[in-house]
Tab-separated table of C-alpha atoms in Angstrom:
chain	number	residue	atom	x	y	z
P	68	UNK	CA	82.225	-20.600	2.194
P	69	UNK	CA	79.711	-20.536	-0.308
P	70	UNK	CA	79.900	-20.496	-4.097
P	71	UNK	CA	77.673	-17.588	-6.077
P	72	UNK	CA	77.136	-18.704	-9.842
P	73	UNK	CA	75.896	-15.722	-10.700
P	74	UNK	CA	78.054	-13.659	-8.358
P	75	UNK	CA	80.414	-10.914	-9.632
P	76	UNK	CA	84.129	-10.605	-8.803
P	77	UNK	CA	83.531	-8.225	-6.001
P	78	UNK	CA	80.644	-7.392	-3.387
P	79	UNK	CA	80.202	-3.878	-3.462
P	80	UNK	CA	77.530	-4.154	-0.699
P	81	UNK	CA	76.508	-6.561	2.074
P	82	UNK	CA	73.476	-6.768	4.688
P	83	UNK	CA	72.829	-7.958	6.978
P	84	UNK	CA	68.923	-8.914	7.027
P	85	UNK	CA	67.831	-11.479	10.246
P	86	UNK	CA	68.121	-14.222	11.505
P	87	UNK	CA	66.003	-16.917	10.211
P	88	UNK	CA	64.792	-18.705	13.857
P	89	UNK	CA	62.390	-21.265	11.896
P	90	UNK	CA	65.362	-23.039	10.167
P	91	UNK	CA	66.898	-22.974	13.124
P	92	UNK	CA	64.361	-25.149	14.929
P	93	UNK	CA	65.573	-28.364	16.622
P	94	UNK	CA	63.446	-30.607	14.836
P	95	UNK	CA	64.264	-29.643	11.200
P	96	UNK	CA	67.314	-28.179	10.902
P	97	UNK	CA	68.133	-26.894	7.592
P	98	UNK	CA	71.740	-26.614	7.204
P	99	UNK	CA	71.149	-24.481	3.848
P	100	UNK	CA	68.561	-22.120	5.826
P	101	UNK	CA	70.606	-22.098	9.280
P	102	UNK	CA	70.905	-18.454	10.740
P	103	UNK	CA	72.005	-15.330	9.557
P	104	UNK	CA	70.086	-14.072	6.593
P	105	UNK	CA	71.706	-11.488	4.043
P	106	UNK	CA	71.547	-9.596	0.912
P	107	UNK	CA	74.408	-9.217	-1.618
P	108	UNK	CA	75.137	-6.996	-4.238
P	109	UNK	CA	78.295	-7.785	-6.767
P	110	UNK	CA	80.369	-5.438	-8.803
P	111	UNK	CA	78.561	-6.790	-12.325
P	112	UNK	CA	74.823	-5.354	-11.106
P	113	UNK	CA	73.858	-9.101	-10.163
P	114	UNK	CA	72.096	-9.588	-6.438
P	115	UNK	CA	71.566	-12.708	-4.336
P	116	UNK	CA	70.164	-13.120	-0.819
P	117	UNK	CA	69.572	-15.582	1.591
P	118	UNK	CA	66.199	-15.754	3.661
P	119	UNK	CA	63.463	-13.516	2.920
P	120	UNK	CA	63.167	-9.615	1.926
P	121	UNK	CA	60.808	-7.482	3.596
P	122	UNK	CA	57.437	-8.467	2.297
P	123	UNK	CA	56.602	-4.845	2.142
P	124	UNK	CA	59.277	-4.012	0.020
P	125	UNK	CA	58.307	-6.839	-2.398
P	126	UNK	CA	55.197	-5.955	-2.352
P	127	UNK	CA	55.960	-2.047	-3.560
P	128	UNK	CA	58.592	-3.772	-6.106
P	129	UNK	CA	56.063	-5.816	-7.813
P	130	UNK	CA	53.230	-2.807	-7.648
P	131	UNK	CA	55.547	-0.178	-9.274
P	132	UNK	CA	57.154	-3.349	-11.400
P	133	UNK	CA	60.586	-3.156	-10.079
P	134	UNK	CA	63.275	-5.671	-10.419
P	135	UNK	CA	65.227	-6.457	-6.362
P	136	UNK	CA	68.185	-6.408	-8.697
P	137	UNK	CA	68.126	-2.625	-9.173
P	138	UNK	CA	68.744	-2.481	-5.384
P	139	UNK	CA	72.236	-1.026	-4.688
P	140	UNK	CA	72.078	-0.630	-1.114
P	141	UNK	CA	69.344	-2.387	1.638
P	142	UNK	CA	68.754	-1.978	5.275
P	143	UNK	CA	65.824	-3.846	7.029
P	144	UNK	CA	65.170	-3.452	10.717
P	145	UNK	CA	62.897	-5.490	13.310
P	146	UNK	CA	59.007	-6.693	12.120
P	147	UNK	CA	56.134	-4.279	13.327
P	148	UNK	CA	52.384	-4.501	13.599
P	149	UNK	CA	49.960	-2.036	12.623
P	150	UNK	CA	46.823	-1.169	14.223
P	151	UNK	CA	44.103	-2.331	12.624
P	152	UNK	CA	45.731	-4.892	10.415
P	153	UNK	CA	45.727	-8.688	10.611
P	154	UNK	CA	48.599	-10.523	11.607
P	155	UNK	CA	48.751	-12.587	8.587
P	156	UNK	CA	48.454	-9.322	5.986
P	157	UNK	CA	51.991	-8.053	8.459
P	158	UNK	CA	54.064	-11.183	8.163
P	159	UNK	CA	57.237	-10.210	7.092
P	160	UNK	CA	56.451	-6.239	6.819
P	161	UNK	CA	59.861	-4.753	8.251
P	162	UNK	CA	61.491	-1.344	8.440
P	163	UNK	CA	63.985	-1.744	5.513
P	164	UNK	CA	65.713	1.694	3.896
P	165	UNK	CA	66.608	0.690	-0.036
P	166	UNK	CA	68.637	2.749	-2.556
P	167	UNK	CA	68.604	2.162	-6.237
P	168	UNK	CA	70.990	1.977	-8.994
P	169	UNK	CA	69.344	4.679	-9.744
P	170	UNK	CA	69.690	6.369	-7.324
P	171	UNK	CA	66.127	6.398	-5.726
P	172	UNK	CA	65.369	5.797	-2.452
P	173	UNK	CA	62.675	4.121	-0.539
P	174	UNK	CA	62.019	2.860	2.917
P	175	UNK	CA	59.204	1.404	4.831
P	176	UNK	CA	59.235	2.769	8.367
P	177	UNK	CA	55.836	1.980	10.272
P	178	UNK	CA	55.050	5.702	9.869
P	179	UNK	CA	57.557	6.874	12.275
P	180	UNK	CA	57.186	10.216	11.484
P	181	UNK	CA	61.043	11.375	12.853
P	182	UNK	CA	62.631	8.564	11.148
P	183	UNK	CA	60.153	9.366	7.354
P	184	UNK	CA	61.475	13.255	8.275
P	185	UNK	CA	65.276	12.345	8.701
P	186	UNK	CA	64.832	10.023	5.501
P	187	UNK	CA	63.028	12.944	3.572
P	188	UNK	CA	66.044	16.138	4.689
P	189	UNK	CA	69.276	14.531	5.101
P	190	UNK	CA	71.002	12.557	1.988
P	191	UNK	CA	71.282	9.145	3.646
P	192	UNK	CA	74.451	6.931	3.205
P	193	UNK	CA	73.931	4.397	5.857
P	194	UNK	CA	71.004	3.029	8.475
P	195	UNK	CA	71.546	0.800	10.957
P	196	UNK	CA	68.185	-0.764	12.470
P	197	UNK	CA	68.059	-2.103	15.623
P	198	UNK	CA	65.728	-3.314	18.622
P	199	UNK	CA	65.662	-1.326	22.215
P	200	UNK	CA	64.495	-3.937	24.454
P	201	UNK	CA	64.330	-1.472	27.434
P	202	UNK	CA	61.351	-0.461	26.408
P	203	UNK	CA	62.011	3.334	26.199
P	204	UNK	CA	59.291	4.879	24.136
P	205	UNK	CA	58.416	8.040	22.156
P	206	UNK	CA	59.746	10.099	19.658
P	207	UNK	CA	62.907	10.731	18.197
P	208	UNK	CA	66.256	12.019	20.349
P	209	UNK	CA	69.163	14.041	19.475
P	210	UNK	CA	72.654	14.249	21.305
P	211	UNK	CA	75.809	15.409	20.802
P	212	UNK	CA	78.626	14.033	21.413
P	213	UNK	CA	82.569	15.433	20.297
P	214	UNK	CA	80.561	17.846	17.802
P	215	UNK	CA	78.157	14.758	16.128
P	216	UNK	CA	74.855	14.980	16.417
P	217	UNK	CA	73.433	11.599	16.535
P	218	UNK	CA	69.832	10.808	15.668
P	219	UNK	CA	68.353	7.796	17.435
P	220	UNK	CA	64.475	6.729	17.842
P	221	UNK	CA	62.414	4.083	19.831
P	222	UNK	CA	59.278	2.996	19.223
P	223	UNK	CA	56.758	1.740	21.400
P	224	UNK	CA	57.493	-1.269	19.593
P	225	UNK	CA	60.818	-1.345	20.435
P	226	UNK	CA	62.368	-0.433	17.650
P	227	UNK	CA	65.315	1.443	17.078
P	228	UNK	CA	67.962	3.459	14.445
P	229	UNK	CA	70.912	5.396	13.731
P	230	UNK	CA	71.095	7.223	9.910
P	231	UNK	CA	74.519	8.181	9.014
P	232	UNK	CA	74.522	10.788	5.848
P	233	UNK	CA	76.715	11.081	3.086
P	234	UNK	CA	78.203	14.575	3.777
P	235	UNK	CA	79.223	12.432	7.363
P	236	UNK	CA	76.086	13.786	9.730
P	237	UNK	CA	74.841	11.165	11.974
Protein backbone atom coordinates (compact mmCIF):
# COMPACT_ATOMS: atom_id res chain seq x y z
CA UNK A 1 0.00 0.00 0.00
CA UNK A 2 1.09 3.36 -0.30
CA UNK A 3 0.33 6.47 1.75
CA UNK A 4 -0.87 9.87 -0.33
CA UNK A 5 -0.28 13.06 1.94
CA UNK A 6 -1.97 15.04 -0.15
CA UNK A 7 -4.51 12.45 -1.26
CA UNK A 8 -8.28 12.95 -0.78
CA UNK A 9 -10.67 10.48 0.90
CA UNK A 10 -11.69 8.94 -2.33
CA UNK A 11 -10.15 8.35 -5.96
CA UNK A 12 -12.61 9.39 -8.28
CA UNK A 13 -10.31 8.33 -11.19
CA UNK A 14 -7.38 5.98 -11.82
CA UNK A 15 -4.94 5.23 -14.91
CA UNK A 16 -3.25 3.37 -15.78
CA UNK A 17 -0.11 5.05 -17.65
CA UNK A 18 3.06 2.33 -18.45
CA UNK A 19 5.21 0.53 -17.29
CA UNK A 20 8.38 2.08 -16.32
CA UNK A 21 11.09 -0.78 -17.89
CA UNK A 22 14.23 1.51 -16.83
CA UNK A 23 13.50 1.10 -13.05
CA UNK A 24 12.99 -2.13 -13.67
CA UNK A 25 16.52 -2.87 -14.87
CA UNK A 26 18.53 -5.59 -13.08
CA UNK A 27 21.28 -3.52 -12.13
CA UNK A 28 19.45 -0.66 -10.33
CA UNK A 29 16.40 -1.60 -9.17
CA UNK A 30 14.37 1.06 -7.72
CA UNK A 31 11.88 -0.33 -5.46
CA UNK A 32 10.06 3.25 -5.37
CA UNK A 33 10.13 3.37 -9.39
CA UNK A 34 9.42 -0.54 -9.92
CA UNK A 35 6.65 -1.12 -12.66
CA UNK A 36 3.37 0.00 -13.23
CA UNK A 37 3.10 3.72 -13.63
CA UNK A 38 -0.31 5.63 -12.86
CA UNK A 39 -2.17 8.75 -12.47
CA UNK A 40 -4.63 9.55 -9.63
CA UNK A 41 -7.21 11.87 -9.15
CA UNK A 42 -8.95 12.27 -5.43
CA UNK A 43 -12.36 13.46 -4.50
CA UNK A 44 -10.77 17.03 -2.99
CA UNK A 45 -9.40 18.16 -6.78
CA UNK A 46 -5.75 17.03 -5.63
CA UNK A 47 -3.70 14.67 -8.34
CA UNK A 48 -0.62 12.48 -7.90
CA UNK A 49 1.12 10.13 -10.33
CA UNK A 50 3.78 7.86 -10.47
CA UNK A 51 6.31 7.75 -13.52
CA UNK A 52 6.14 10.21 -16.15
CA UNK A 53 3.14 12.04 -18.14
CA UNK A 54 3.20 12.27 -21.73
CA UNK A 55 5.82 14.81 -22.55
CA UNK A 56 3.51 16.14 -25.14
CA UNK A 57 0.88 16.79 -22.89
CA UNK A 58 3.28 18.69 -20.56
CA UNK A 59 4.51 20.38 -23.02
CA UNK A 60 0.82 21.87 -24.26
CA UNK A 61 0.13 22.33 -20.30
CA UNK A 62 2.99 24.57 -19.76
CA UNK A 63 2.42 26.49 -23.38
CA UNK A 64 -1.29 27.28 -22.68
CA UNK A 65 -0.16 27.59 -18.70
CA UNK A 66 -2.20 24.82 -17.38
CA UNK A 67 -1.96 23.23 -14.06
CA UNK A 68 -1.90 18.68 -14.48
CA UNK A 69 -4.12 19.19 -11.48
CA UNK A 70 -7.09 20.44 -13.52
CA UNK A 71 -6.97 16.98 -15.18
CA UNK A 72 -10.13 14.98 -14.26
CA UNK A 73 -9.76 12.14 -16.43
CA UNK A 74 -6.28 10.80 -18.49
CA UNK A 75 -5.65 8.12 -20.97
CA UNK A 76 -2.13 7.68 -22.57
CA UNK A 77 -1.44 4.99 -25.11
CA UNK A 78 1.94 3.49 -26.64
CA UNK A 79 5.07 6.16 -27.70
CA UNK A 80 5.15 7.08 -31.53
CA UNK A 81 7.67 8.66 -33.85
CA UNK A 82 7.09 11.22 -36.31
CA UNK A 83 8.60 11.61 -39.58
CA UNK A 84 10.91 14.05 -39.74
CA UNK A 85 11.54 14.55 -36.08
CA UNK A 86 14.51 13.56 -33.92
CA UNK A 87 14.33 10.90 -31.57
CA UNK A 88 15.35 12.92 -28.69
CA UNK A 89 12.58 15.97 -29.48
CA UNK A 90 9.83 12.41 -29.33
CA UNK A 91 10.93 10.95 -26.04
CA UNK A 92 8.06 10.50 -24.11
CA UNK A 93 5.43 11.98 -26.81
CA UNK A 94 2.42 9.41 -26.34
CA UNK A 95 -1.19 9.18 -27.46
CA UNK A 96 -2.87 10.33 -24.17
CA UNK A 97 -6.85 11.58 -24.32
CA UNK A 98 -7.26 14.23 -21.15
CA UNK A 99 -10.50 15.79 -19.82
CA UNK A 100 -10.62 18.78 -17.59
CA UNK A 101 -12.38 19.88 -14.59
CA UNK A 102 -13.58 21.91 -16.83
CA UNK A 103 -14.71 20.07 -18.87
CA UNK A 104 -12.29 20.49 -21.90
CA UNK A 105 -10.84 17.98 -23.70
CA UNK A 106 -7.58 17.34 -25.35
CA UNK A 107 -5.65 14.48 -26.79
CA UNK A 108 -2.49 13.95 -28.64
CA UNK A 109 -3.00 11.25 -31.26
CA UNK A 110 0.00 11.16 -33.87
CA UNK A 111 -2.46 12.70 -36.36
CA UNK A 112 -4.52 9.69 -36.75
CA UNK A 113 -7.00 11.26 -38.56
CA UNK A 114 -10.04 8.45 -37.58
CA UNK A 115 -9.11 8.49 -34.05
CA UNK A 116 -8.82 13.09 -34.10
CA UNK A 117 -12.50 12.50 -36.07
CA UNK A 118 -14.05 10.06 -33.41
CA UNK A 119 -12.50 12.47 -30.65
CA UNK A 120 -13.96 15.62 -32.51
CA UNK A 121 -18.10 13.88 -33.13
CA UNK A 122 -18.77 11.59 -30.39
CA UNK A 123 -18.81 12.93 -26.55
CA UNK A 124 -16.07 10.65 -25.20
CA UNK A 125 -16.37 8.97 -21.70
CA UNK A 126 -13.67 6.45 -21.88
CA UNK A 127 -10.39 5.40 -24.22
CA UNK A 128 -8.60 2.56 -23.84
CA UNK A 129 -5.09 2.61 -25.76
CA UNK A 130 -3.47 -0.27 -26.67
CA UNK A 131 -0.62 -1.91 -28.93
CA UNK A 132 -1.54 -4.47 -32.01
CA UNK A 133 1.55 -6.34 -32.33
CA UNK A 134 0.23 -8.23 -35.43
CA UNK A 135 1.11 -5.67 -37.34
CA UNK A 136 -2.27 -5.00 -39.08
CA UNK A 137 -2.13 -1.58 -40.62
CA UNK A 138 -4.36 1.20 -42.01
CA UNK A 139 -7.16 3.09 -41.13
CA UNK A 140 -9.83 2.90 -38.81
CA UNK A 141 -12.53 -0.29 -38.62
CA UNK A 142 -16.02 -0.56 -37.58
CA UNK A 143 -18.02 -3.78 -36.50
CA UNK A 144 -20.93 -4.66 -34.99
CA UNK A 145 -21.50 -6.87 -32.75
CA UNK A 146 -25.18 -7.58 -30.58
CA UNK A 147 -26.21 -3.96 -31.96
CA UNK A 148 -22.62 -2.03 -30.74
CA UNK A 149 -20.72 -0.60 -33.06
CA UNK A 150 -17.22 -0.73 -31.98
CA UNK A 151 -14.54 1.61 -33.28
CA UNK A 152 -11.02 0.20 -33.31
CA UNK A 153 -7.75 1.55 -35.28
CA UNK A 154 -4.12 0.32 -36.00
CA UNK A 155 -1.45 2.15 -36.97
CA UNK A 156 1.41 1.29 -38.90
CA UNK A 157 3.00 1.79 -35.72
CA UNK A 158 1.16 -0.58 -34.06
CA UNK A 159 -0.95 1.20 -32.21
CA UNK A 160 -4.30 0.63 -31.22
CA UNK A 161 -7.90 1.97 -29.43
CA UNK A 162 -11.32 1.53 -28.40
CA UNK A 163 -13.46 5.06 -27.40
CA UNK A 164 -16.45 4.32 -25.40
CA UNK A 165 -18.97 7.55 -25.32
CA UNK A 166 -20.99 8.86 -22.71
CA UNK A 167 -24.49 8.30 -24.23
CA UNK A 168 -22.88 4.31 -24.18
CA UNK A 169 -21.63 4.16 -28.14
CA UNK A 170 -18.48 2.32 -28.50
Amino acid sequence: ATLIDRGGEWIKHCTITGFDAAATSAANIDPDALGTTYFLKFDNGTTHHRGDLPSNLVARLRRENREGGSIKYLSTGCSYNATGRSAASLRGHRCYYAEFDNGECWWGTNKDDVLDGVFTEMDVHRVAFGSNNHGTSGGGRRATNNATTTTTTASEDGSSWVVLGKDGTV
